[in-house]
Amino acid sequence: MNAERSEDSEDELAYLAGDPEESPLLQCERSETKVRLAKAIAELPERERMVLTLYYYEEMTMREVGLTLNVVESRVSQIHSSAMVRLRAVLRVSRSPGKRTAASRKTPLRPASRMPR
């Protein structure tokens, strides 16, 4: 079924995602990553969760977080670093080893000489 082209159809085209970064696949992957990240944060030790919450959600400085938790700023930095290491490890492990996302592909999966014409 063909719709007649109206003057507004050009405006409608402006709403179509043209940026490859906004493809449905990448949106889905981003959504799944957010869910995995939320679960990983929930499983962090309480102190690490608290530092992340105060630093990122409450937008406190490391110094302010330290004053709130009664520790020095360098200790807050160590706790933050420890949390980041744990989160990266969880996200790295949860991704299938042989699976590459569209965002991580720098070259085609098949050599150009074998690609269909």
PDB file of C-alpha atoms in Angstrom:
ATOM      1  CA  MET A   1       0.000   0.000   0.000  1.00  0.00           C
ATOM      2  CA  ASN A   2       1.519   3.290  -1.063  1.00  0.00           C
ATOM      3  CA  ALA A   3       0.671   6.442   0.777  1.00  0.00           C
ATOM      4  CA  GLU A   4       0.549   9.689  -1.090  1.00  0.00           C
ATOM      5  CA  ARG A   5       3.454  11.959  -0.363  1.00  0.00           C
ATOM      6  CA  SER A   6       2.354  15.069   1.440  1.00  0.00           C
ATOM      7  CA  GLU A   7       4.221  18.252   2.234  1.00  0.00           C
ATOM      8  CA  ASP A   8       4.656  16.994   5.809  1.00  0.00           C
ATOM      9  CA  SER A   9       6.398  13.782   4.739  1.00  0.00           C
ATOM     10  CA  GLU A  10       9.781  15.508   4.722  1.00  0.00           C
ATOM     11  CA  ASP A  11       9.208  16.527   8.314  1.00  0.00           C
ATOM     12  CA  GLU A  12       8.356  12.922   9.139  1.00  0.00           C
ATOM     13  CA  LEU A  13      11.672  11.787   7.660  1.00  0.00           C
ATOM     14  CA  ALA A  14      13.499  14.042  10.090  1.00  0.00           C
ATOM     15  CA  TYR A  15      12.299  11.789  12.917  1.00  0.00           C
ATOM     16  CA  LEU A  16      13.800   8.629  11.454  1.00  0.00           C
ATOM     17  CA  ALA A  17      16.995   7.485  13.128  1.00  0.00           C
ATOM     18  CA  GLY A  18      19.763   8.034  10.629  1.00  0.00           C
ATOM     19  CA  ASP A  19      22.611   7.799  13.084  1.00  0.00           C
ATOM     20  CA  PRO A  20      24.022   4.249  13.257  1.00  0.00           C
ATOM     21  CA  GLU A  21      24.568   4.812  16.979  1.00  0.00           C
ATOM     22  CA  GLU A  22      20.788   4.911  17.384  1.00  0.00           C
ATOM     23  CA  SER A  23      20.004   1.649  15.621  1.00  0.00           C
ATOM     24  CA  PRO A  24      17.517  -0.681  17.341  1.00  0.00           C
ATOM     25  CA  LEU A  25      20.313  -3.199  17.974  1.00  0.00           C
ATOM     26  CA  LEU A  26      22.490  -0.652  19.765  1.00  0.00           C
ATOM     27  CA  GLN A  27      19.526   0.667  21.730  1.00  0.00           C
ATOM     28  CA  CYS A  28      18.739  -2.878  22.859  1.00  0.00           C
ATOM     29  CA  GLU A  29      22.374  -3.542  23.796  1.00  0.00           C
ATOM     30  CA  ARG A  30      22.498  -0.284  25.769  1.00  0.00           C
ATOM     31  CA  SER A  31      19.319  -1.253  27.591  1.00  0.00           C
ATOM     32  CA  GLU A  32      20.680  -4.708  28.452  1.00  0.00           C
ATOM     33  CA  THR A  33      23.934  -3.174  29.664  1.00  0.00           C
ATOM     34  CA  LYS A  34      22.020  -0.825  31.956  1.00  0.00           C
ATOM     35  CA  VAL A  35      20.143  -3.774  33.477  1.00  0.00           C
ATOM     36  CA  ARG A  36      23.392  -5.729  34.007  1.00  0.00           C
ATOM     37  CA  LEU A  37      25.046  -2.651  35.502  1.00  0.00           C
ATOM     38  CA  ALA A  38      22.158  -2.056  37.909  1.00  0.00           C
ATOM     39  CA  LYS A  39      22.344  -5.688  39.073  1.00  0.00           C
ATOM     40  CA  ALA A  40      26.120  -5.471  39.467  1.00  0.00           C
ATOM     41  CA  ILE A  41      25.840  -2.277  41.516  1.00  0.00           C
ATOM     42  CA  ALA A  42      23.214  -3.897  43.747  1.00  0.00           C
ATOM     43  CA  GLU A  43      25.664  -6.724  44.480  1.00  0.00           C
ATOM     44  CA  LEU A  44      28.558  -4.441  45.467  1.00  0.00           C
ATOM     45  CA  PRO A  45      29.577  -4.242  49.127  1.00  0.00           C
ATOM     46  CA  GLU A  46      27.571  -1.593  50.979  1.00  0.00           C
ATOM     47  CA  ARG A  47      30.474   0.829  51.336  1.00  0.00           C
ATOM     48  CA  GLU A  48      31.218   0.773  47.601  1.00  0.00           C
ATOM     49  CA  ARG A  49      27.533   1.263  46.768  1.00  0.00           C
ATOM     50  CA  MET A  50      27.400   4.193  49.180  1.00  0.00           C
ATOM     51  CA  VAL A  51      30.421   5.878  47.595  1.00  0.00           C
ATOM     52  CA  LEU A  52      28.943   5.469  44.100  1.00  0.00           C
ATOM     53  CA  THR A  53      25.568   6.764  45.252  1.00  0.00           C
ATOM     54  CA  LEU A  54      26.989   9.828  46.956  1.00  0.00           C
ATOM     55  CA  TYR A  55      29.451  10.587  44.171  1.00  0.00           C
ATOM     56  CA  TYR A  56      27.282   9.993  41.087  1.00  0.00           C
ATOM     57  CA  TYR A  57      23.688  10.346  42.289  1.00  0.00           C
ATOM     58  CA  GLU A  58      24.099  12.992  44.991  1.00  0.00           C
ATOM     59  CA  GLU A  59      26.899  14.641  42.958  1.00  0.00           C
ATOM     60  CA  MET A  60      29.140  15.107  45.975  1.00  0.00           C
ATOM     61  CA  THR A  61      32.866  15.618  45.604  1.00  0.00           C
ATOM     62  CA  MET A  62      35.251  12.945  46.857  1.00  0.00           C
ATOM     63  CA  ARG A  63      36.051  15.251  49.757  1.00  0.00           C
ATOM     64  CA  GLU A  64      32.362  15.616  50.668  1.00  0.00           C
ATOM     65  CA  VAL A  65      31.855  11.850  50.405  1.00  0.00           C
ATOM     66  CA  GLY A  66      34.817  11.379  52.740  1.00  0.00           C
ATOM     67  CA  LEU A  67      33.366  13.785  55.288  1.00  0.00           C
ATOM     68  CA  THR A  68      29.988  12.015  55.089  1.00  0.00           C
ATOM     69  CA  LEU A  69      31.524   8.559  55.552  1.00  0.00           C
ATOM     70  CA  ASN A  70      34.142   9.782  58.052  1.00  0.00           C
ATOM     71  CA  VAL A  71      37.110   8.688  55.942  1.00  0.00           C
ATOM     72  CA  VAL A  72      39.851  10.628  54.171  1.00  0.00           C
ATOM     73  CA  GLU A  73      39.461  11.612  50.520  1.00  0.00           C
ATOM     74  CA  SER A  74      42.168   9.180  49.370  1.00  0.00           C
ATOM     75  CA  ARG A  75      40.221   6.301  50.969  1.00  0.00           C
ATOM     76  CA  VAL A  76      37.090   7.376  49.086  1.00  0.00           C
ATOM     77  CA  SER A  77      39.138   7.266  45.888  1.00  0.00           C
ATOM     78  CA  GLN A  78      40.361   3.741  46.733  1.00  0.00           C
ATOM     79  CA  ILE A  79      36.817   2.542  47.447  1.00  0.00           C
ATOM     80  CA  HIS A  80      35.602   4.116  44.192  1.00  0.00           C
ATOM     81  CA  SER A  81      38.414   2.454  42.231  1.00  0.00           C
ATOM     82  CA  SER A  82      37.638  -0.899  43.806  1.00  0.00           C
ATOM     83  CA  ALA A  83      33.972  -0.560  42.837  1.00  0.00           C
ATOM     84  CA  MET A  84      34.909   0.338  39.251  1.00  0.00           C
ATOM     85  CA  VAL A  85      37.195  -2.704  38.970  1.00  0.00           C
ATOM     86  CA  ARG A  86      34.410  -4.983  40.218  1.00  0.00           C
ATOM     87  CA  LEU A  87      31.838  -3.476  37.863  1.00  0.00           C
ATOM     88  CA  ARG A  88      34.126  -3.730  34.834  1.00  0.00           C
ATOM     89  CA  ALA A  89      34.868  -7.357  35.676  1.00  0.00           C
ATOM     90  CA  VAL A  90      31.182  -8.224  36.011  1.00  0.00           C
ATOM     91  CA  LEU A  91      30.285  -6.499  32.746  1.00  0.00           C
ATOM     92  CA  ARG A  92      33.207  -8.116  30.936  1.00  0.00           C
ATOM     93  CA  VAL A  93      32.286 -11.622  32.172  1.00  0.00           C
ATOM     94  CA  SER A  94      28.587 -11.204  31.421  1.00  0.00           C
ATOM     95  CA  ARG A  95      29.337 -10.547  27.764  1.00  0.00           C
ATOM     96  CA  SER A  96      29.707 -13.734  25.722  1.00  0.00           C
ATOM     97  CA  PRO A  97      33.386 -14.256  24.827  1.00  0.00           C
ATOM     98  CA  GLY A  98      32.802 -14.895  21.127  1.00  0.00           C
ATOM     99  CA  LYS A  99      30.046 -12.348  20.719  1.00  0.00           C
ATOM    100  CA  ARG A 100      30.957  -8.959  19.318  1.00  0.00           C
ATOM    101  CA  THR A 101      28.510  -6.111  19.355  1.00  0.00           C
ATOM    102  CA  ALA A 102      27.970  -3.850  16.392  1.00  0.00           C
ATOM    103  CA  ALA A 103      29.568  -1.043  18.374  1.00  0.00           C
ATOM    104  CA  SER A 104      32.743  -3.054  18.991  1.00  0.00           C
ATOM    105  CA  ARG A 105      33.241  -4.159  15.398  1.00  0.00           C
ATOM    106  CA  LYS A 106      36.021  -2.314  13.657  1.00  0.00           C
ATOM    107  CA  THR A 107      36.180  -4.609  10.665  1.00  0.00           C
ATOM    108  CA  PRO A 108      33.581  -6.795   8.956  1.00  0.00           C
ATOM    109  CA  LEU A 109      33.165 -10.290  10.339  1.00  0.00           C
ATOM    110  CA  ARG A 110      34.086 -11.758   6.953  1.00  0.00           C
ATOM    111  CA  PRO A 111      37.007 -10.709   4.749  1.00  0.00           C
ATOM    112  CA  ALA A 112      35.935  -8.363   1.939  1.00  0.00           C
ATOM    113  CA  SER A 113      36.943 -10.919  -0.705  1.00  0.00           C
ATOM    114  CA  ARG A 114      34.311 -13.369   0.600  1.00  0.00           C
ATOM    115  CA  MET A 115      31.488 -10.895   0.987  1.00  0.00           C
ATOM    116  CA  PRO A 116      28.550 -11.373  -1.377  1.00  0.00           C
ATOM    117  CA  ARG A 117      28.350  -8.968  -4.283  1.00  0.00           C
TER     118      ARG A 117
END
